Short mmCIF file of C-alpha atoms in Angstrom, two decimals:
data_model
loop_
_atom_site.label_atom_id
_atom_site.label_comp_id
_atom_site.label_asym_id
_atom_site.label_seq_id
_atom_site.Cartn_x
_atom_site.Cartn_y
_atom_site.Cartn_z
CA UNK A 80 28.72 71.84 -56.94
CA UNK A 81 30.72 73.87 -54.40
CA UNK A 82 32.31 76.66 -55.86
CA UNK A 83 34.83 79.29 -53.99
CA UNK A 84 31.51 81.31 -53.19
CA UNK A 85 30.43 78.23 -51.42
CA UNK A 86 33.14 76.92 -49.62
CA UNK A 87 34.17 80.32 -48.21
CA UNK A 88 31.28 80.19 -45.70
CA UNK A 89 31.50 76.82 -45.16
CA UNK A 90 35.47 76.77 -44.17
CA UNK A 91 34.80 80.03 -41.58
CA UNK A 92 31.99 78.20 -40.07
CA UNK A 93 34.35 75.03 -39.51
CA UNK A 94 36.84 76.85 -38.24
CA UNK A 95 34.83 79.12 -35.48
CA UNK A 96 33.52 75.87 -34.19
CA UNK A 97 36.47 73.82 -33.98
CA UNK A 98 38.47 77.38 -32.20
CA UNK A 99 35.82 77.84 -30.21
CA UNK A 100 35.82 74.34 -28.47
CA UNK A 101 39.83 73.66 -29.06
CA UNK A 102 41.88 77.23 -29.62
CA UNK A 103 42.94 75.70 -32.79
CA UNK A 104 43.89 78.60 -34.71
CA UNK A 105 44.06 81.85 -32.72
CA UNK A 106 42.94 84.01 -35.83
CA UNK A 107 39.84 81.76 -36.09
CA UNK A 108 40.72 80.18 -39.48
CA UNK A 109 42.22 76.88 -40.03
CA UNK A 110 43.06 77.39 -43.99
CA UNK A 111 45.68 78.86 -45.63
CA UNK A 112 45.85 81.70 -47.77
CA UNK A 113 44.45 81.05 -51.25
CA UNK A 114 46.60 79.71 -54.27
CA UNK A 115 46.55 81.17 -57.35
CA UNK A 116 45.32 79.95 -60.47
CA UNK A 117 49.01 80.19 -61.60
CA UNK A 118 49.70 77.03 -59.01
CA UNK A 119 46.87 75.35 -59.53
CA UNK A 120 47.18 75.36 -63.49
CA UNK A 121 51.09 74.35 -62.17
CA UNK A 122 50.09 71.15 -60.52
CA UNK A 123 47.39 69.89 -62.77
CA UNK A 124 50.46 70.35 -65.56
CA UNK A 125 52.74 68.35 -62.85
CA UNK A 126 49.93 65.69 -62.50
CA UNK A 127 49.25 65.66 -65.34
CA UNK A 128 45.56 65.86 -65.00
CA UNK A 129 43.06 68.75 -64.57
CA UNK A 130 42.12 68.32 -61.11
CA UNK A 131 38.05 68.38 -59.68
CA UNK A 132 36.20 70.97 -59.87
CA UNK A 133 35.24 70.84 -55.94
CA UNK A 134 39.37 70.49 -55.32
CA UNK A 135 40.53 73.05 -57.78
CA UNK A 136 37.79 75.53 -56.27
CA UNK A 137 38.63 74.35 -52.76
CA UNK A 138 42.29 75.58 -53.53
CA UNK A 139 41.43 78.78 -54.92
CA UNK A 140 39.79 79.68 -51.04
CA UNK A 141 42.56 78.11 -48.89
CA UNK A 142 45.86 76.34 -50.11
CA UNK A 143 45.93 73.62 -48.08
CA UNK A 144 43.80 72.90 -44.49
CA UNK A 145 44.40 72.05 -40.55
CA UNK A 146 42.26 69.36 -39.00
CA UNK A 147 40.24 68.02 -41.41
CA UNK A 148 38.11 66.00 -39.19
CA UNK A 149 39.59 63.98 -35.88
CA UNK A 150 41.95 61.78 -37.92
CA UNK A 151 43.48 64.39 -41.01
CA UNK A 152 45.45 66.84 -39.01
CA UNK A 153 46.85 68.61 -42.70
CA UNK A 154 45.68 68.44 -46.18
CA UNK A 155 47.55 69.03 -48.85
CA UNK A 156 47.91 72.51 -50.69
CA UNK A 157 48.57 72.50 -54.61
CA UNK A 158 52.18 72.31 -54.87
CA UNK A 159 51.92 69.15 -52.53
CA UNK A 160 48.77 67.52 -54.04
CA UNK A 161 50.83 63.98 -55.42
CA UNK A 162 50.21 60.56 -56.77
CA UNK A 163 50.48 58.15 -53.83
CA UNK A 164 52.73 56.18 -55.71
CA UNK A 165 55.25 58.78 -55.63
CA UNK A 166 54.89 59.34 -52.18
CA UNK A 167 56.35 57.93 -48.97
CA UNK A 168 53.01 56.39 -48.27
CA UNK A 169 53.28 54.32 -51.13
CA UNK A 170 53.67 51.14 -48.41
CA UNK A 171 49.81 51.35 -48.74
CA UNK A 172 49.61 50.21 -51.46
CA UNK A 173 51.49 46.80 -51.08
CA UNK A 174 49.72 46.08 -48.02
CA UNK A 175 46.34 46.16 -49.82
CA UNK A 176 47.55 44.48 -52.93
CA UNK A 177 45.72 41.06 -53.44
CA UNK A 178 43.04 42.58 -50.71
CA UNK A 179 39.14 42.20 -51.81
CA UNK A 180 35.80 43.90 -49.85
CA UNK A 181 34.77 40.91 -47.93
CA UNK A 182 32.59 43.20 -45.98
CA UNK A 183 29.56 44.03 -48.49
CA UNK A 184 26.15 44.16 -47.47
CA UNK A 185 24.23 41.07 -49.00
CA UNK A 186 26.68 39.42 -50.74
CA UNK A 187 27.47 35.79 -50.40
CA UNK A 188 30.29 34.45 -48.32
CA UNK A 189 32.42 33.22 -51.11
CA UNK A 190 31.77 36.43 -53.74
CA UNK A 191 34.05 38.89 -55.01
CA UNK A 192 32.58 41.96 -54.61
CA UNK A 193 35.59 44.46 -55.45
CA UNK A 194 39.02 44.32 -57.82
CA UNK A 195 42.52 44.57 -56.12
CA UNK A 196 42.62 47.52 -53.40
CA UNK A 197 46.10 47.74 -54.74
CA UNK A 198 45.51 48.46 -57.94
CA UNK A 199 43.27 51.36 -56.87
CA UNK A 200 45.31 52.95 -54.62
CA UNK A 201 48.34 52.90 -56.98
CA UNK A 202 46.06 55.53 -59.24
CA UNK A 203 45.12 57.37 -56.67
CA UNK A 204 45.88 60.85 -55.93
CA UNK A 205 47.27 61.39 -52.25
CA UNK A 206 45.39 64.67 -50.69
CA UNK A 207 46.45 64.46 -47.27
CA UNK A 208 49.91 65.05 -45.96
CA UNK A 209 49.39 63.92 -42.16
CA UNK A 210 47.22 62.04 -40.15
CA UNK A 211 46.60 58.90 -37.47
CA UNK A 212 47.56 56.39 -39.68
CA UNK A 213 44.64 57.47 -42.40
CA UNK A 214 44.64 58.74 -45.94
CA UNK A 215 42.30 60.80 -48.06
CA UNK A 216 42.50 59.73 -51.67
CA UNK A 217 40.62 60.62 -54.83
CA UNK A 218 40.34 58.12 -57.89
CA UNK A 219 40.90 59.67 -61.39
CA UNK A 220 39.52 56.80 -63.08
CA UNK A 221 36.08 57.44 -61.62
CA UNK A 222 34.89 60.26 -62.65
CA UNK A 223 31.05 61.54 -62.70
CA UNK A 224 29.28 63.46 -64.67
CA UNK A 225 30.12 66.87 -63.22
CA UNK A 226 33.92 66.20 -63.24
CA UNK A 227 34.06 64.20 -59.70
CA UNK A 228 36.59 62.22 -58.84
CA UNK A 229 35.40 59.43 -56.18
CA UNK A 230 37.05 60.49 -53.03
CA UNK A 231 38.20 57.20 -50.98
CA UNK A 232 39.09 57.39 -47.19
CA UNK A 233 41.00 54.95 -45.93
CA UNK A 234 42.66 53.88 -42.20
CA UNK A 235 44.42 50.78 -41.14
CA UNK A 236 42.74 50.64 -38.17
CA UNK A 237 39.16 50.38 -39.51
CA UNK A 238 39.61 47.45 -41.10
CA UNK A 239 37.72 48.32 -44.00
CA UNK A 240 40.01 48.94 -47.11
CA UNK A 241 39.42 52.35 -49.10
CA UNK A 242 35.96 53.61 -48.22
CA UNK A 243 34.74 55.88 -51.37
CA UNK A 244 32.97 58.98 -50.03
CA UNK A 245 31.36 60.40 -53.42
CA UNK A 246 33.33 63.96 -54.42
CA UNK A 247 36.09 65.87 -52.25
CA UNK A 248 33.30 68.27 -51.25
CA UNK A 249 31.52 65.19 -50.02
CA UNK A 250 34.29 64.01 -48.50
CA UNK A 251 35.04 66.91 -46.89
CA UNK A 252 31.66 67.40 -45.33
CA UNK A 253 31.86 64.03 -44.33
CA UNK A 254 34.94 65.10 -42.05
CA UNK A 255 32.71 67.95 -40.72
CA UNK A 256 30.22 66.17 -40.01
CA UNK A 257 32.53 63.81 -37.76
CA UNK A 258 33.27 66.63 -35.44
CA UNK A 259 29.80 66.76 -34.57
CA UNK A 260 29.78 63.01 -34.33
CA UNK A 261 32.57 63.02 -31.89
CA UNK A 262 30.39 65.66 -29.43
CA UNK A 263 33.14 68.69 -30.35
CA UNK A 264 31.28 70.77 -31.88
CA UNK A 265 31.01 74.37 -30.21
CA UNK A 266 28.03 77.05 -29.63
CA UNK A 267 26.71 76.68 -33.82
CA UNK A 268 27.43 73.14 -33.70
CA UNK A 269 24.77 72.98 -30.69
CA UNK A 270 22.16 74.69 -32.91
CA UNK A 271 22.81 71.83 -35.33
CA UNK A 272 22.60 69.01 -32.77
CA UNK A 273 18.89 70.17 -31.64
CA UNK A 274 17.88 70.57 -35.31
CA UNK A 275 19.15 67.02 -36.29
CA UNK A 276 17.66 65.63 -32.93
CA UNK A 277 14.13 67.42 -34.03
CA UNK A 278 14.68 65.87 -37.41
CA UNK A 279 14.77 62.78 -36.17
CA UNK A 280 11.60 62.41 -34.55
CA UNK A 281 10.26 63.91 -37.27
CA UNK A 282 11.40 61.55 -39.31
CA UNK A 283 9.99 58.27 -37.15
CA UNK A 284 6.79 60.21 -37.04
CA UNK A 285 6.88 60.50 -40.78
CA UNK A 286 7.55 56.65 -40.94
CA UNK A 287 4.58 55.91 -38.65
CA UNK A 288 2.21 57.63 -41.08
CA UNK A 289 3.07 55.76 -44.09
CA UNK A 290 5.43 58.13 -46.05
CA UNK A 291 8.69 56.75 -45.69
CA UNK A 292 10.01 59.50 -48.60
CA UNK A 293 9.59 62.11 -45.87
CA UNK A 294 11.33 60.20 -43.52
CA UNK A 295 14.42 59.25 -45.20
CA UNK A 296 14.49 62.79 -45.94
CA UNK A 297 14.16 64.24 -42.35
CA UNK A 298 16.27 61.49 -41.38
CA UNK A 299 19.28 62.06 -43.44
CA UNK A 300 21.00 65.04 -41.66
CA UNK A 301 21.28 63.92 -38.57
CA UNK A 302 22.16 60.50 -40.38
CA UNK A 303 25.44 62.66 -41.38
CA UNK A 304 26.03 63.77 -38.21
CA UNK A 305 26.14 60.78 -36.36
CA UNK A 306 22.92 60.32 -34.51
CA UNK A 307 22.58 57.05 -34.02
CA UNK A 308 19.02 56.28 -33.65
CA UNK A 309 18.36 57.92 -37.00
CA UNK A 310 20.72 55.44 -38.16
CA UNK A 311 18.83 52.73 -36.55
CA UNK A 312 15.19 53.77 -38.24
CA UNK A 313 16.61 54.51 -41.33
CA UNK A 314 18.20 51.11 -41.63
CA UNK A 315 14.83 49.81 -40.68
CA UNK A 316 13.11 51.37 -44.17
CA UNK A 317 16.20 50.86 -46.37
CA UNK A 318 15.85 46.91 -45.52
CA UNK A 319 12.28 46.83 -46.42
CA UNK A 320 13.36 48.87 -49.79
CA UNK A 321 15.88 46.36 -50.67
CA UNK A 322 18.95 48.54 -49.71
CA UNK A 323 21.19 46.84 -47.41
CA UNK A 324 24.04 49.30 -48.48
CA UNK A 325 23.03 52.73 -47.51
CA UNK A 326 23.08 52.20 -43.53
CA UNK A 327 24.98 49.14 -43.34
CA UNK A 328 24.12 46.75 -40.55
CA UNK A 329 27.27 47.30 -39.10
CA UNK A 330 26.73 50.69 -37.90
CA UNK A 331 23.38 49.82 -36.03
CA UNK A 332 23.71 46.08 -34.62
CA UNK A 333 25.69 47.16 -31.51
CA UNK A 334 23.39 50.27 -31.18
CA UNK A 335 26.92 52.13 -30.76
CA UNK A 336 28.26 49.32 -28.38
CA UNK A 337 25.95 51.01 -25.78
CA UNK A 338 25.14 47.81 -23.76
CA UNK A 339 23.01 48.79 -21.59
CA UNK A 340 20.81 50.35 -24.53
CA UNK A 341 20.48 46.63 -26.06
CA UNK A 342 19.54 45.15 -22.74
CA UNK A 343 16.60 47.49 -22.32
CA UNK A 344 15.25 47.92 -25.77
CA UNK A 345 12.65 45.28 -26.83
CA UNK A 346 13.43 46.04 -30.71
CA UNK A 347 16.81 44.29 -30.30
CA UNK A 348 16.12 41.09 -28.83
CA UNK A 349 12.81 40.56 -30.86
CA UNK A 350 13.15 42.26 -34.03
CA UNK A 351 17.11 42.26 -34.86
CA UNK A 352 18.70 39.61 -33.08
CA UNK A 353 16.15 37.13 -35.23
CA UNK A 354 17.05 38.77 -38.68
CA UNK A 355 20.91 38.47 -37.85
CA UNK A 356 20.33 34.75 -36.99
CA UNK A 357 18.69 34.32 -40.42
CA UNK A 358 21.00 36.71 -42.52
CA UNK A 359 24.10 34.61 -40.89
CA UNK A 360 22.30 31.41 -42.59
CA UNK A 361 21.88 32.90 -45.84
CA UNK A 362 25.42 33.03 -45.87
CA UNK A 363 25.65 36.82 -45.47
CA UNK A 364 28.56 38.23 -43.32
CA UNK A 365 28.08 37.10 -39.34
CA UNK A 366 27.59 40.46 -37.43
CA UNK A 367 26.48 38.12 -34.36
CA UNK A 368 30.49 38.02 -33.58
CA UNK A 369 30.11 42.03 -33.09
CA UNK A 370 27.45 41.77 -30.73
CA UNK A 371 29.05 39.34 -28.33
CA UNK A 372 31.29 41.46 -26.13
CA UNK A 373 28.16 43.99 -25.48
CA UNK A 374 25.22 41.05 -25.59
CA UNK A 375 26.46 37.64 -24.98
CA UNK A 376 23.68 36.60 -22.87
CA UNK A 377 20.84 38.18 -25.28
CA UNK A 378 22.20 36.20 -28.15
CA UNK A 379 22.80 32.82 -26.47
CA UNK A 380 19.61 33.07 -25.45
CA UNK A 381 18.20 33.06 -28.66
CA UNK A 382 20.59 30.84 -29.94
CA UNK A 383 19.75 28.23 -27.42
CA UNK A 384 16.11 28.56 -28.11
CA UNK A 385 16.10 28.44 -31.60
CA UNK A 386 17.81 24.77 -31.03
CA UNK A 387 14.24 23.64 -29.07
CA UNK A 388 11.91 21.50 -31.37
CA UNK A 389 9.08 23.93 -32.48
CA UNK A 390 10.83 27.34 -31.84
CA UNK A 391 9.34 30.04 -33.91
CA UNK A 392 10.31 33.74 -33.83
CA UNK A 393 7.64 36.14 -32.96
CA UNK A 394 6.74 38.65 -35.72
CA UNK A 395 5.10 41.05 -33.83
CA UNK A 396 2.32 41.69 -31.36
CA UNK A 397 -0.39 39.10 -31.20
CA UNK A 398 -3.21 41.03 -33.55
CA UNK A 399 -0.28 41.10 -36.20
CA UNK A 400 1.58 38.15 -35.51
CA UNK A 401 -1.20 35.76 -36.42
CA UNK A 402 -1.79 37.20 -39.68
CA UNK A 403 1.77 37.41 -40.24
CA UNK A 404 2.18 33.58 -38.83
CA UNK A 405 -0.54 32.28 -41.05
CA UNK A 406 0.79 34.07 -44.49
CA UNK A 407 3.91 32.27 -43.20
CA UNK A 408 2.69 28.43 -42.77
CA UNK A 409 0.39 28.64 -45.53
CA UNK A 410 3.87 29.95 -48.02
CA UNK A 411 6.15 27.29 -46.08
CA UNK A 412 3.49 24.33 -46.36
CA UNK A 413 3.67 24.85 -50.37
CA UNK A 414 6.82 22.78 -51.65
CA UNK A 415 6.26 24.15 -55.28
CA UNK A 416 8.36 27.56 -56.08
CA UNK A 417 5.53 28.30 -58.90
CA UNK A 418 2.72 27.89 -56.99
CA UNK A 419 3.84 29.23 -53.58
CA UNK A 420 4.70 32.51 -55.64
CA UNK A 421 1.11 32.33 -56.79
CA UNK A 422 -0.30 31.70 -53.05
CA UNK A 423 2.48 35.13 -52.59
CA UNK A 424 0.51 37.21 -54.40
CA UNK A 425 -3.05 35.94 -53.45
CA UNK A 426 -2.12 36.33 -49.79
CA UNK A 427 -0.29 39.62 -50.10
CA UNK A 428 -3.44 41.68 -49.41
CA UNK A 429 -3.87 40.11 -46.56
CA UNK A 430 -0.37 40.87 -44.91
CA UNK A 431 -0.67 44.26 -46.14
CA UNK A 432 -3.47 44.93 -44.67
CA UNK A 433 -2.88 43.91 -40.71
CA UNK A 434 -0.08 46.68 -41.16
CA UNK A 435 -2.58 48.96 -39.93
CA UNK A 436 -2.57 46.86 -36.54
CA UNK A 437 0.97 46.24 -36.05
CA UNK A 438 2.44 48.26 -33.23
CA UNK A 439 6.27 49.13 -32.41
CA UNK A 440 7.91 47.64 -29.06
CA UNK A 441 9.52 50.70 -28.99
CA UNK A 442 10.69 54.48 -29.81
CA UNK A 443 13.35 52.89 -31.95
CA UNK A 444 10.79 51.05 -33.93
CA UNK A 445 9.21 51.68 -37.24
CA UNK A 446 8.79 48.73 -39.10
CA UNK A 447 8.44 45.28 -38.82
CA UNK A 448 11.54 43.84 -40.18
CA UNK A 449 12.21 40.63 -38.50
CA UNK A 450 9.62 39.46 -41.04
CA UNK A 451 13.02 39.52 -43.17
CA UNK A 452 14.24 36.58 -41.11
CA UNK A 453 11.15 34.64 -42.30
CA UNK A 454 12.50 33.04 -45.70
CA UNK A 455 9.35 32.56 -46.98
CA UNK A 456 7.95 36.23 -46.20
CA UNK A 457 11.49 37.38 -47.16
CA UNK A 458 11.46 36.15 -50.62
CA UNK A 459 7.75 37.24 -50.96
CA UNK A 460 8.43 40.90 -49.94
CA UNK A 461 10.32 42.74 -53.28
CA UNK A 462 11.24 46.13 -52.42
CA UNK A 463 8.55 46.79 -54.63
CA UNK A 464 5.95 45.01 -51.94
CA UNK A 465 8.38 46.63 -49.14
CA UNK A 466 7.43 50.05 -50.35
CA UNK A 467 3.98 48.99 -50.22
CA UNK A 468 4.23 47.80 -46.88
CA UNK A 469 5.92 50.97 -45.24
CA UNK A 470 3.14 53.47 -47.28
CA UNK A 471 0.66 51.91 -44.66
CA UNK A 472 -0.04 53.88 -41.58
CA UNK A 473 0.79 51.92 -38.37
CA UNK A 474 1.60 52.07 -34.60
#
């Protein structure tokens, strides 16, 4: 929990990197002076609620805040914290009334996956004041167990409805963080950017040698500030764990929209163009449409070849690809469901072991995961078996 000790440091830091690249502020601070507890205790009796404890402490350093991140340019101070009902941004709210999440990792086509955006957003607390056409919300109705209220960020031009962001402080770090992403940050921000790019190849090493705890946790910083390729590997062990959430496929299928990056790199046209052909058929969300204006030819290609009688998807190099093949046929020749589970587990041994021969195609490779695009080896690897799978050392 970030108390006024905590965010103290944290604010001056901010602001000395975003003067030092943009003259921001001349005195080097982008707050405001504190509010009292007087105002605060004022506007939770206005609201009618006691506010968060990461918001109420946030207040009690600064009263308000310049540039919260590349799209915020002002967040609100106490006496100007209001319910964005109330507000002249309360348009918001009728243009996402009757608007569901039809963008949720593994979800079928035709599923509900959220209530009316409307109906959250009328709740909501408004905590910015200005910004390129984007809001910073929190939720009182979802509340955790420290006092949190679920921060939500939301643009029109994302086309993503509210995005929840876990507590203000969260949310506010998040912002941080997306002044690194965007390259801004000045002479501390550098030390950050070699740490997070040593973290990263830390955490692909850690991968490679079978402990894919260490990994996620080396990769996770420079996750949060916006490097890329530690989005791409951590999306590769989060698949085989079941979580399509965490790092959703979104954020690596275009590698960034680099294009010349997905022409050279093996791992796209023979590990994830496959698995976004399959996940398309299993009626999850087509990302194949985002890859079209940056790879056209890379995924006609495929498409076209898939269409020839015979066509079968590599699933790896050749000392791993004909275990993996044969685990495959022997699954797909069973028609049963009860006994090809039971041919699952007798041939699981067998699959995990040729781990130890597989081999990457590449430095943004650390697992095998266009066996996901084999339904058969799919449904016979549980994150459980996943887990299993990434604890071997490979490559």
């Amino acid at each position: 929990e970030m108390d006024g000790a905590g965010w103290r440091p944290f604010l001056e830091r901010w602001s000395r990197e975003r003067v030092l690249v943009e003259g921001t502020a001349s005195e080097g601070w982008l707050g405001f002076p504190p509010a009292s507890e007087e105002a605060v205790l004022a506007a939770e009796a206005r609201l009618g609620r006691r506010l968060p404890p990461s918001l109420r402490e946030f207040l009690l350093v600064t009263d308000g805040w310049r540039e919260a991140g590349p799209f915020i340019y002002r967040l609100a101070g106490a006496a100007e914290l209001a319910w964005l009902r109330d507000t002249d941004d309360e348009h918001w709210i009728e243009a996402y009334s009757g608007e569901a999440d039809e963008d949720c990792e593994g979800c079928e086509a035709d599923e509900d996956c959220e209530d009316d955006d409307g109906a959250l957003l009328r709740r909501t607390l408004r905590i910015s004041l200005d910004g390129d056409s984007a809001l910073m919300l929190l939720d009182p109705e979802e509340v955790d167990e420290r006092g949190e209220w679920q921060a939500y960020w939301l643009s029109s031009w994302s086309g993503m409805g509210p995005e929840p962001r876990g507590s203000f402080h969260d949310l506010m770090y998040g912002e941080y963080t997306s002044f690194h992403r965007l390259g801004r940050q000045g002479d501390e921000g550098r030390s950050d950017e070699g740490r997070c790019d040593e973290g990263v190849e830390r955490g692909r090493s850690a991968a490679l040698a079978g402990d894919p705890e260490g990994a996620l946790a080396e990769l996770a910083r420079p996750v949060r500030f916006g490097r890329w390729r530690a989005e791409l590997l951590r999306w590769q062990l989060l698949a085989f764990l079941g979580d399509w959430r965490s790092t959703p496929l979104r954020h690596v299928v275009a590698f960034g929209g680099n294009a010349e990056l997905v022409e050279r790199d093996p791992f796209f046209a023979r590990e994830l163009l496959p698995l976004l052909f399959a996940r398309r058929e299993q009626g999850v969300l087509d990302y194949l449409s985002l890859l079209r204006g940056v790879a056209a030819e890379a995924v006609g290609d495929l498409d076209a070849r898939r269409r020839e009688p015979g066509f079968r998807i590599s699933l790896g190099n050749a000392e791993f690809d004909a275990v993996a093949r044969g685990v495959a046929d022997r699954l797909a020749a069973e028609s049963d469901s009860a006994a090809r589970r039971r041919l699952g587990d007798a041939l699981w041994p067998e699959l995990r072991a040729a781990m130890a021969g597989w081999r990457p195609v590449g430095e943004n490779h650390v697992a095998p995961v266009v066996l996901l695009a084999e339904p058969v080896l799919s449904e016979l690897i549980t994150p459980d078996r996943g887990r299993e799978l990434l604890a071997q050392p490979r490559g």
